[in-house]
């Protein structure tokens, strides 16, 4: 329960004076993600603690260094949760979770991290403490800088504190499994997505489509009866393995070391790429192990209106995120300059240009 | 470049060049220059502020919008985008030496993809017409501002509009996948995509709620939601607004997120009942509307649970809608609340602060005290689930001093919202109305960051200048005149 704002601010000011970039780090569980981190280590884990939590307001405010597991446990005690089901990948912090912007299995139905971020307190590149958004659920005063910071990989500022919307845990859940080939599974996930069914997560792998239903007891039971398939034992462990990438698709001997994350319009037919993906989010997220040219994966994703990220491993020298058009890059460069004029925070982590 | 508050005056020759240039771009009927043609554009839903623009352009296609932008950019002429003009914060109020760019002609739904559950629409498409167009597929567009029969998607994107169902289904920001935007220099960019996320910074989040200050929305791809099989609403009466407020917290504590959760106080229900005969309890100090949607089994379960909670919270009367007609009747009252209040007063100002709900009793008490102080009546309509208050301050602009009194009263309510840890605007935007109160909510450095964001898109501050983000000078003046704390 420590407030290290002053300490962190001094570090930023010193870095500004010495013109020495900083590598902001929470639990270090996402060190692998993005372009290679560089700069002098700035550890946020000491800046921890839940600052305010009122279950009836559906809002929690927490310091960035707080362990994600600790936050989830506190919410769980009140029957609430982070609905975007963020992956931990180890002893993650809340700051790292928001900065990386990664969401888990419930994303397609509940929303992403950015959809639940209500406000942030940040240190900018001049060492100023700035507050954006707030602790309330609706807020349109000023540009939505809180969401801009989400997924920015710390390149726009050091997250000190975030306010998140939380939700009650569903009263009931059920997980079932059907045998379906990839194209059919994609079709079915999209069809169910258009029906008023309480589908809260989907995962297709190796001709098996696993489906989680969440909601009121009656709704889950009715949908369970309608959809057929077989009940899955140890469902929680299964979804956890997808969320934390301990599933065989991510760990097994899959003949390659580069894991690609393809974010696509959900209805896209199976891509014409070697190997079979693991599919989540109703078809909108596909994980593929592929060791060929990056340009092949990127082109395949772009062709159908999506983008590809070299998530883990592989040759990262060319940048891991899909390149942006020059007009969009120009805006992003200017935004970077606004919040971090000297380029102190996590240089190159998102794009080599900044 | 002049400061934001003193828009540049155009010389006669510049105006002539502008008109000449626009005549080359637009067909004659798409350019309004005569005073009587400009009058309908002099204000939006915030009628207390009026300003005639220099002229109004009504382009019909993207190429024309781009050409108008390029010309204005080259001549450094300010430009205000406009949808239906239902905004309540003066976001679409013209600037004197500027062009109003109306997107009213962009009324086409370009594509409906029932499989991906998305619709690509032009910015002038009305909110409700999307839901109407996709109804045959069992889908709808979830955000439902009360102005949905009139307001446009372009306006919704610019304001991040909400509706009575956004507690469960989210605001505009949660329901838009991508926008096609023309920047001030005429460059057209796609922000977002048909996928659920995009590489780089989340510019989509930045665009939504940016009040027409970062770019002109040319298209929006929105997410469609499957229509629930059934919806039912509970109407509960309370003899005390505080009890009603506590009942809201009790429902949430019970682990229920109703599809809609709205509250109205007595002055509001009386105004509404006279207007639409929604069947509201006129003896109640406050009523709550709580909706459940889903499968019939689910709705039955949730309605029973909500009724139990409401009873325990001290509701004096509880009614559940029997059929769709009755459900719509209950909501019709809530959705007509603003026009209903409009009928009983010559003018009204609609406030939009959001507060942590636990401070509701304190805030409502203060609003009532201020009503006495300023000698102005006030009715309260409240998106109770998410803490978004709409006090409606009634006044008569023809009575000397009432506009000023109403504005001052409104300003106090906004500052009160900030004081209890809330915000000056939940969904209507800052516009020109609340620009001074931005100085209360944000520090000098935070405002500077907003100006930086603006400059990343529009360095000469030509798009909707003078709105939403105050200049440092304006804030120091505001502080000097003592209106702020
Ligand atoms: C009776 C009534 C009830 C209302 N109820 C609600 C409610 O429940 N919830 C809610 O959130 N709001 C509500 N509003 C407010 C208003 O309807 C919304 O803010 C709406 O989104 C405005 O849409 P519009 O098309 O009228 O936009 P306008 O008023 O024309 O413009 C609003 C802003 O959007 C900008 N803009 C418009 N089109 C574009 C574009 N294509 N590109 C870039 N910028 C653009 C304008 O410059 C301006 O800043 C209500 C208003 C009224 C009068």
Short mmCIF file of C-alpha atoms in Angstrom, two decimals, chain A residues 54-58 80 107-108 114-116 128-133 135-145 147-148 150-152 155-156 165 167-168 189-190 193-196 215-219 222 261 263-267 281 284 305-307 321-322 324 327-328 331-332 334-336 338-339 350-351 354, chain B residues 113 115-117 139 159-160 166-167 171 173-174 183 187 189-191 193-206 210 213-214 226-229 249 252-253 255 257 295 297-298 301 354-358 383 385-386 388 422-427 429-430 438 441-442 445-446 449-450 452-454 456-457:
data_model
loop_
_atom_site.label_atom_id
_atom_site.label_comp_id
_atom_site.label_asym_id
_atom_site.label_seq_id
_atom_site.Cartn_x
_atom_site.Cartn_y
_atom_site.Cartn_z
CA UNK A 54 -16.98 0.60 -4.08
CA UNK A 55 -18.78 -2.41 -5.39
CA UNK A 56 -22.10 -0.58 -5.74
CA UNK A 57 -20.48 2.08 -7.93
CA UNK A 58 -18.97 -0.66 -10.12
CA UNK A 80 -17.26 -8.94 -9.10
CA UNK A 107 -13.40 -9.88 -24.88
CA UNK A 108 -15.76 -10.48 -27.80
CA UNK A 114 -10.02 -0.02 -23.16
CA UNK A 115 -13.79 -0.43 -22.81
CA UNK A 116 -13.43 -0.64 -19.03
CA UNK A 128 3.87 16.34 -14.53
CA UNK A 129 1.16 14.34 -12.82
CA UNK A 130 -1.90 14.45 -15.08
CA UNK A 131 -5.40 13.10 -14.54
CA UNK A 132 -7.69 12.14 -17.38
CA UNK A 133 -11.16 10.66 -17.30
CA UNK A 135 -14.04 7.52 -11.43
CA UNK A 136 -17.45 7.69 -13.05
CA UNK A 137 -18.92 5.60 -15.80
CA UNK A 138 -19.77 8.33 -18.25
CA UNK A 139 -17.43 11.16 -18.91
CA UNK A 140 -16.87 13.14 -22.07
CA UNK A 141 -14.99 16.12 -20.63
CA UNK A 142 -11.88 16.50 -22.77
CA UNK A 143 -10.42 14.04 -25.24
CA UNK A 144 -10.42 10.42 -24.17
CA UNK A 145 -6.76 10.30 -23.16
CA UNK A 147 -8.24 5.09 -23.59
CA UNK A 148 -5.41 6.52 -25.67
CA UNK A 150 -4.50 1.94 -22.90
CA UNK A 151 -2.43 -0.36 -25.09
CA UNK A 152 0.16 2.36 -25.72
CA UNK A 155 5.15 5.08 -24.61
CA UNK A 156 2.91 8.05 -23.77
CA UNK A 165 -15.32 -0.36 -14.45
CA UNK A 167 -18.99 -6.07 -13.33
CA UNK A 168 -20.75 -8.71 -11.27
CA UNK A 189 -19.61 -18.69 -34.08
CA UNK A 190 -20.81 -15.83 -36.26
CA UNK A 193 -23.13 -14.12 -32.31
CA UNK A 194 -26.15 -12.77 -34.13
CA UNK A 195 -28.60 -14.52 -31.84
CA UNK A 196 -29.56 -13.49 -28.33
CA UNK A 215 -25.45 -15.28 -17.45
CA UNK A 216 -28.62 -15.86 -15.56
CA UNK A 217 -29.17 -19.48 -14.59
CA UNK A 218 -32.25 -19.84 -16.75
CA UNK A 219 -30.61 -18.28 -19.79
CA UNK A 222 -31.89 -22.75 -22.08
CA UNK A 261 -1.72 -12.83 -33.32
CA UNK A 263 -6.97 -9.69 -35.38
CA UNK A 264 -9.59 -9.99 -38.14
CA UNK A 265 -13.22 -9.33 -38.91
CA UNK A 266 -14.92 -12.28 -37.25
CA UNK A 267 -16.51 -13.76 -40.35
CA UNK A 281 -13.42 -14.17 -29.99
CA UNK A 284 -12.02 -12.29 -34.60
CA UNK A 305 -9.30 -6.02 -43.27
CA UNK A 306 -7.32 -7.06 -40.21
CA UNK A 307 -3.80 -6.84 -38.86
CA UNK A 321 3.23 -4.53 -35.11
CA UNK A 322 1.56 -4.04 -38.46
CA UNK A 324 0.77 2.14 -40.19
CA UNK A 327 -0.96 9.74 -42.30
CA UNK A 328 -1.74 7.68 -39.22
CA UNK A 331 -0.60 11.66 -36.01
CA UNK A 332 0.86 9.06 -33.67
CA UNK A 334 2.76 14.02 -32.87
CA UNK A 335 0.80 12.48 -30.00
CA UNK A 336 4.01 10.93 -28.71
CA UNK A 338 2.85 15.92 -26.93
CA UNK A 339 3.04 13.55 -23.99
CA UNK A 350 5.55 0.21 -30.07
CA UNK A 351 7.09 1.48 -33.29
CA UNK A 354 9.17 6.65 -31.55
CA UNK B 113 -23.32 -7.24 -42.79
CA UNK B 115 -23.03 -12.15 -40.39
CA UNK B 116 -20.36 -9.93 -38.85
CA UNK B 117 -23.14 -7.90 -37.26
CA UNK B 139 -30.34 -6.92 -34.80
CA UNK B 159 -20.32 13.44 -28.55
CA UNK B 160 -19.88 9.78 -27.51
CA UNK B 166 -25.96 2.12 -22.01
CA UNK B 167 -25.44 0.76 -18.50
CA UNK B 171 -21.90 4.15 -25.08
CA UNK B 173 -17.37 4.33 -27.92
CA UNK B 174 -18.26 0.72 -27.15
CA UNK B 183 -8.65 15.57 -41.62
CA UNK B 187 -6.45 13.73 -46.06
CA UNK B 189 -7.94 8.17 -43.05
CA UNK B 190 -9.54 4.97 -41.80
CA UNK B 191 -9.42 4.75 -38.03
CA UNK B 193 -11.34 -1.59 -38.75
CA UNK B 194 -13.71 -4.52 -38.97
CA UNK B 195 -11.44 -6.32 -36.49
CA UNK B 196 -11.82 -5.74 -32.74
CA UNK B 197 -8.60 -3.75 -32.36
CA UNK B 198 -6.02 -1.87 -34.41
CA UNK B 199 -2.26 -1.48 -34.25
CA UNK B 200 -0.76 1.60 -32.63
CA UNK B 201 -2.47 4.13 -30.41
CA UNK B 202 -6.22 3.90 -30.00
CA UNK B 203 -7.11 6.83 -32.24
CA UNK B 204 -10.67 5.57 -32.46
CA UNK B 205 -11.18 6.26 -28.77
CA UNK B 206 -9.72 9.68 -29.33
CA UNK B 210 -13.92 14.71 -29.80
CA UNK B 213 -12.51 19.10 -33.32
CA UNK B 214 -10.18 16.46 -34.73
CA UNK B 226 -28.88 -9.21 -31.35
CA UNK B 227 -32.34 -8.17 -30.24
CA UNK B 228 -33.24 -9.79 -26.95
CA UNK B 229 -36.21 -12.11 -27.12
CA UNK B 249 -27.20 0.77 -5.28
CA UNK B 252 -26.31 -3.33 -8.30
CA UNK B 253 -25.28 -4.96 -5.00
CA UNK B 255 -25.36 -8.51 -8.84
CA UNK B 257 -27.02 -4.99 -14.28
CA UNK B 295 -34.73 -14.90 -22.77
CA UNK B 297 -36.79 -17.35 -18.42
CA UNK B 298 -33.98 -14.93 -17.74
CA UNK B 301 -35.83 -14.44 -12.98
CA UNK B 354 -21.98 12.58 -13.72
CA UNK B 355 -21.36 11.79 -10.07
CA UNK B 356 -20.47 8.77 -7.98
CA UNK B 357 -23.97 7.65 -7.06
CA UNK B 358 -23.23 7.57 -3.34
CA UNK B 383 -29.46 7.95 -15.82
CA UNK B 385 -27.40 3.30 -13.20
CA UNK B 386 -24.36 5.22 -14.30
CA UNK B 388 -25.41 10.73 -15.06
CA UNK B 422 -17.56 13.45 -10.83
CA UNK B 423 -17.42 15.22 -14.15
CA UNK B 424 -19.08 18.20 -15.82
CA UNK B 425 -20.36 16.17 -18.73
CA UNK B 426 -21.38 12.55 -19.09
CA UNK B 427 -22.69 12.48 -22.64
CA UNK B 429 -20.14 17.27 -24.46
CA UNK B 430 -18.46 20.46 -23.33
CA UNK B 438 -13.21 22.73 -17.88
CA UNK B 441 -12.04 20.06 -13.72
CA UNK B 442 -8.58 20.14 -15.31
CA UNK B 445 -1.00 21.04 -17.69
CA UNK B 446 -3.91 18.72 -18.47
CA UNK B 449 -2.14 18.11 -23.15
CA UNK B 450 -5.59 18.44 -24.73
CA UNK B 452 -1.43 19.02 -27.86
CA UNK B 453 -3.86 16.30 -28.94
CA UNK B 454 -5.79 18.87 -30.95
CA UNK B 456 -1.68 16.53 -33.64
CA UNK B 457 -4.75 16.60 -35.88
#
